[in-house]
Short mmCIF file of C-alpha atoms and ligand atoms in Angstrom, two decimals:
data_model
loop_
_atom_site.label_atom_id
_atom_site.label_comp_id
_atom_site.label_asym_id
_atom_site.label_seq_id
_atom_site.Cartn_x
_atom_site.Cartn_y
_atom_site.Cartn_z
CA UNK A 11 0.54 0.10 -0.35
CA UNK A 12 1.13 3.40 -0.90
CA UNK A 13 1.13 6.75 0.41
CA UNK A 14 -1.42 9.22 -0.98
CA UNK A 15 1.08 11.69 -2.72
CA UNK A 16 -0.36 14.44 -0.26
CA UNK A 17 0.23 12.47 2.71
CA UNK A 18 3.98 12.08 2.44
CA UNK A 19 5.06 14.95 3.49
CA UNK A 20 2.63 15.91 7.21
CA UNK A 21 4.23 16.71 10.35
CA UNK A 22 2.28 15.80 13.21
CA UNK A 23 -0.04 19.01 13.74
CA UNK A 24 -0.40 19.10 9.96
CA UNK A 25 -1.39 15.12 10.10
CA UNK A 26 -3.72 15.39 13.11
CA UNK A 27 -5.45 18.55 11.16
CA UNK A 28 -5.94 16.36 7.89
CA UNK A 29 -7.41 13.60 9.37
CA UNK A 30 -9.44 15.41 12.04
CA UNK A 31 -11.39 17.09 8.67
CA UNK A 32 -10.76 13.91 6.64
CA UNK A 33 -14.51 13.19 4.71
CA UNK A 34 -12.73 10.85 2.26
CA UNK A 35 -15.14 8.01 2.94
CA UNK A 36 -18.78 7.73 4.16
CA UNK A 37 -17.52 6.85 8.10
CA UNK A 38 -16.92 10.80 8.81
CA UNK A 39 -21.07 11.23 8.21
CA UNK A 40 -21.40 9.00 11.38
CA UNK A 41 -18.06 9.50 13.74
CA UNK A 42 -18.44 11.51 16.52
CA UNK A 43 -14.60 11.99 16.53
CA UNK A 44 -11.57 11.36 14.61
CA UNK A 45 -9.31 9.06 16.54
CA UNK A 46 -6.39 9.21 15.82
CA UNK A 47 -3.36 7.55 17.73
CA UNK A 48 -2.35 7.35 21.14
CA UNK A 49 1.23 7.67 22.50
CA UNK A 50 4.63 8.29 22.46
CA UNK A 51 5.93 9.68 19.33
CA UNK A 52 9.26 8.47 19.02
CA UNK A 53 7.67 4.74 20.07
CA UNK A 54 10.28 1.72 19.79
CA UNK A 55 7.03 -0.45 19.53
CA UNK A 56 3.84 0.59 17.25
CA UNK A 57 0.52 -1.45 17.86
CA UNK A 58 -1.84 -1.66 15.10
CA UNK A 59 -4.93 -2.12 15.34
CA UNK A 60 -9.08 -3.06 13.30
CA UNK A 61 -10.95 0.71 13.85
CA UNK A 62 -12.59 2.30 17.19
CA UNK A 63 -15.51 1.31 18.57
CA UNK A 64 -18.06 2.51 20.39
CA UNK A 65 -16.19 3.22 23.31
CA UNK A 66 -13.21 4.44 21.50
CA UNK A 67 -15.65 6.84 19.07
CA UNK A 68 -16.50 8.49 22.57
CA UNK A 69 -13.61 9.58 24.00
CA UNK A 70 -10.71 9.39 20.86
CA UNK A 71 -8.95 7.16 22.10
CA UNK A 72 -7.94 4.21 20.56
CA UNK A 73 -8.17 0.91 22.63
CA UNK A 74 -9.74 1.85 25.26
CA UNK A 75 -12.43 -0.53 27.33
CA UNK A 76 -12.34 -3.87 28.19
CA UNK A 77 -10.25 -4.46 25.25
CA UNK A 78 -7.56 -1.23 25.93
CA UNK A 79 -7.48 -2.39 29.57
CA UNK A 80 -6.19 -5.87 28.69
CA UNK A 81 -3.57 -4.43 25.59
CA UNK A 82 -2.42 -2.23 28.42
CA UNK A 83 -2.07 -5.53 30.90
CA UNK A 84 -0.49 -7.59 27.88
CA UNK A 85 2.07 -4.87 27.36
CA UNK A 86 3.50 -4.82 31.27
CA UNK A 87 3.28 -8.06 30.65
CA UNK A 88 6.95 -7.63 28.89
CA UNK A 89 7.75 -4.46 30.86
CA UNK A 90 6.13 -1.86 28.49
CA UNK A 91 3.61 1.01 30.10
CA UNK A 92 1.26 2.40 27.73
CA UNK A 93 2.80 5.86 27.44
CA UNK A 94 6.43 3.99 26.11
CA UNK A 95 4.05 2.90 22.50
CA UNK A 96 2.83 4.29 19.89
CA UNK A 97 -1.08 2.90 19.08
CA UNK A 98 -3.28 3.39 15.70
CA UNK A 99 -5.61 1.98 14.00
CA UNK A 100 -6.07 1.29 10.49
CA UNK A 101 -9.29 3.18 10.65
CA UNK A 102 -9.64 6.57 11.64
CA UNK A 103 -13.70 6.91 12.10
CA UNK A 104 -15.85 3.89 13.93
CA UNK A 105 -17.64 1.77 11.24
CA UNK A 106 -21.50 1.35 12.52
CA UNK A 107 -21.87 -1.17 14.80
CA UNK A 108 -18.86 -2.60 15.10
CA UNK A 109 -18.86 -4.31 11.46
CA UNK A 110 -15.97 -4.48 9.98
CA UNK A 111 -13.99 -1.98 8.00
CA UNK A 112 -14.34 -2.00 3.53
CA UNK A 113 -11.83 -2.41 1.38
CA UNK A 114 -12.70 1.21 0.13
CA UNK A 115 -13.07 2.03 3.62
CA UNK A 116 -9.38 1.10 4.38
CA UNK A 117 -7.96 2.30 1.23
CA UNK A 118 -9.11 5.63 1.39
CA UNK A 119 -7.78 5.86 5.38
CA UNK A 120 -4.43 4.12 4.31
CA UNK A 121 -1.98 6.69 4.39
CA UNK A 122 -2.65 8.47 7.43
CA UNK A 123 -1.75 5.55 8.90
CA UNK A 124 1.84 4.79 6.63
CA UNK A 125 2.00 8.47 7.47
CA UNK A 126 2.31 7.72 11.19
CA UNK A 127 4.27 4.99 10.59
CA UNK A 128 6.88 7.15 8.56
CA UNK A 129 7.04 9.12 11.63
CA UNK A 130 7.69 7.10 14.43
CA UNK A 131 9.77 4.52 12.27
CA UNK A 132 9.38 2.22 14.92
CA UNK A 133 11.63 -0.77 15.34
CA UNK A 134 9.13 -2.90 15.62
CA UNK A 135 4.73 -3.23 14.78
CA UNK A 136 3.08 -5.26 16.72
CA UNK A 137 -0.43 -5.91 14.10
CA UNK A 138 -3.32 -6.69 16.67
CA UNK A 139 -6.37 -8.89 15.22
CA UNK A 140 -7.06 -9.83 10.92
CA UNK A 141 -8.59 -6.75 9.84
CA UNK A 142 -4.80 -4.72 10.69
CA UNK A 143 -2.55 -7.66 9.26
CA UNK A 144 -4.64 -7.16 6.48
CA UNK A 145 -3.99 -4.19 5.69
CA UNK A 146 -0.50 -3.90 6.93
CA UNK A 147 0.90 -7.30 5.33
CA UNK A 148 -1.51 -7.39 2.01
CA UNK A 149 -2.72 -11.13 3.08
CA UNK A 150 -6.34 -12.63 4.09
CA UNK A 151 -4.01 -15.76 6.00
CA UNK A 152 -5.46 -15.83 9.19
CA UNK A 153 -3.34 -14.83 12.28
CA UNK A 154 -3.11 -17.96 13.32
CA UNK A 155 -0.73 -18.90 10.77
CA UNK A 156 0.62 -15.10 10.27
CA UNK A 157 1.77 -15.13 13.92
CA UNK A 158 5.46 -17.14 15.41
CA UNK A 159 6.99 -15.21 12.42
CA UNK A 160 8.27 -11.80 11.35
CA UNK A 161 6.85 -9.94 8.55
CA UNK A 162 7.64 -7.03 6.71
CA UNK A 163 5.74 -3.52 6.60
CA UNK A 164 5.61 -0.84 3.63
CA UNK A 165 8.75 -0.02 1.34
CA UNK A 166 11.02 0.36 4.19
CA UNK A 167 10.55 -2.73 5.62
CA UNK A 168 9.66 -2.27 9.12
CA UNK A 169 9.67 -5.65 10.91
CA UNK A 170 5.96 -6.84 12.18
CA UNK A 171 4.65 -9.64 14.54
CA UNK A 172 0.56 -10.41 13.93
CA UNK A 173 -0.95 -11.29 16.96
CA UNK A 174 -4.62 -11.13 18.23
CA UNK A 175 -7.09 -8.57 19.36
CA UNK A 176 -7.30 -8.31 22.70
CA UNK A 177 -11.62 -7.87 22.03
CA UNK A 178 -10.52 -11.51 20.53
CA UNK A 179 -8.96 -13.07 23.66
CA UNK A 180 -11.64 -11.35 25.71
CA UNK A 181 -14.27 -13.87 23.79
CA UNK A 182 -11.18 -17.15 23.42
CA UNK A 183 -9.05 -16.96 26.57
CA UNK A 184 -7.88 -19.76 26.15
CA UNK A 185 -5.99 -18.34 22.72
CA UNK A 186 -3.88 -15.73 26.22
CA UNK A 187 -1.29 -18.20 26.02
CA UNK A 188 -0.24 -17.81 21.97
CA UNK A 189 -0.43 -14.08 22.56
CA UNK A 190 1.27 -14.43 25.63
CA UNK A 191 3.72 -16.34 23.27
CA UNK A 192 3.93 -13.13 20.57
CA UNK A 193 4.73 -10.92 23.47
CA UNK A 194 7.60 -13.19 23.48
CA UNK A 195 8.83 -13.04 20.42
CA UNK A 196 7.99 -9.00 20.37
CA UNK A 197 10.31 -8.40 23.62
CA UNK A 198 13.28 -10.70 22.00
CA UNK A 199 13.13 -8.25 19.05
CA UNK A 200 13.05 -4.92 20.95
CA UNK A 201 16.21 -6.39 23.16
CA UNK A 202 17.82 -7.53 19.68
CA UNK A 203 17.03 -4.04 17.76
CA UNK A 204 17.76 -2.07 21.15
CA UNK A 205 21.39 -4.34 21.62
CA UNK A 206 22.22 -3.14 17.98
CA UNK A 207 21.13 0.22 18.16
CA UNK A 208 24.26 0.49 21.05
CA UNK A 209 26.49 -1.04 18.48
CA UNK A 210 25.59 1.15 16.49
CA UNK A 211 25.98 3.87 18.63
CA UNK A 212 29.46 2.72 19.81
CA UNK A 213 31.35 2.17 16.72
S1 LIG B 330 -12.41 6.25 8.05
FE1 LIG B 330 -10.09 7.87 7.61
S2 LIG B 330 -10.84 7.58 5.29
FE2 LIG B 330 -12.72 7.60 6.34
S3 LIG B 330 -13.45 9.56 6.62
FE3 LIG B 330 -12.56 8.72 9.24
S4 LIG B 330 -10.20 8.98 8.47
FE4 LIG B 330 -11.27 9.37 6.54
#
């Protein structure tokens, strides 16, 4: 997926403004507000989910409510706080009734996420849920088959690990052990990238 040419050079304030005013797909008509993203703009780990739900639409922040609390707990399990990472969704507006985003909506919105990734330049992306994986990696392969290996996103080939969406884990708690394995993979990759970074700085 490519950036829209018009989004390529935007800085954070301009990107925020562009998203807040966006009417590029029909979801603008039913949103309470756009849900841009939250966290550290210098994060080494970026979490990418699907789209805002009802609570996110109300609060203007991604991953709040029960799924957000579980995500926070998952992050804490590998020694990270919510403020250490950056959290964003493929779509910045809520699909009515929490239906899956359509292809047209995802295409209309993808430039914003791409620009967020470019501005943050994370060491690693954790893609949560099938919709995020489909849009980041351009595949319909189920999460269960994508997890456990390192994929790469975009022209910059940002490493990416795929895991289950916390909302799915709330419905299927027996899958939490697999998510825990995925988090261990994330923690290991972050450690490796830190070690490489430190070695690079000391030479
Ligand atoms: S979902 Fe994305 S493309 Fe559609 S109106 Fe919202 S910000 Fe614009």
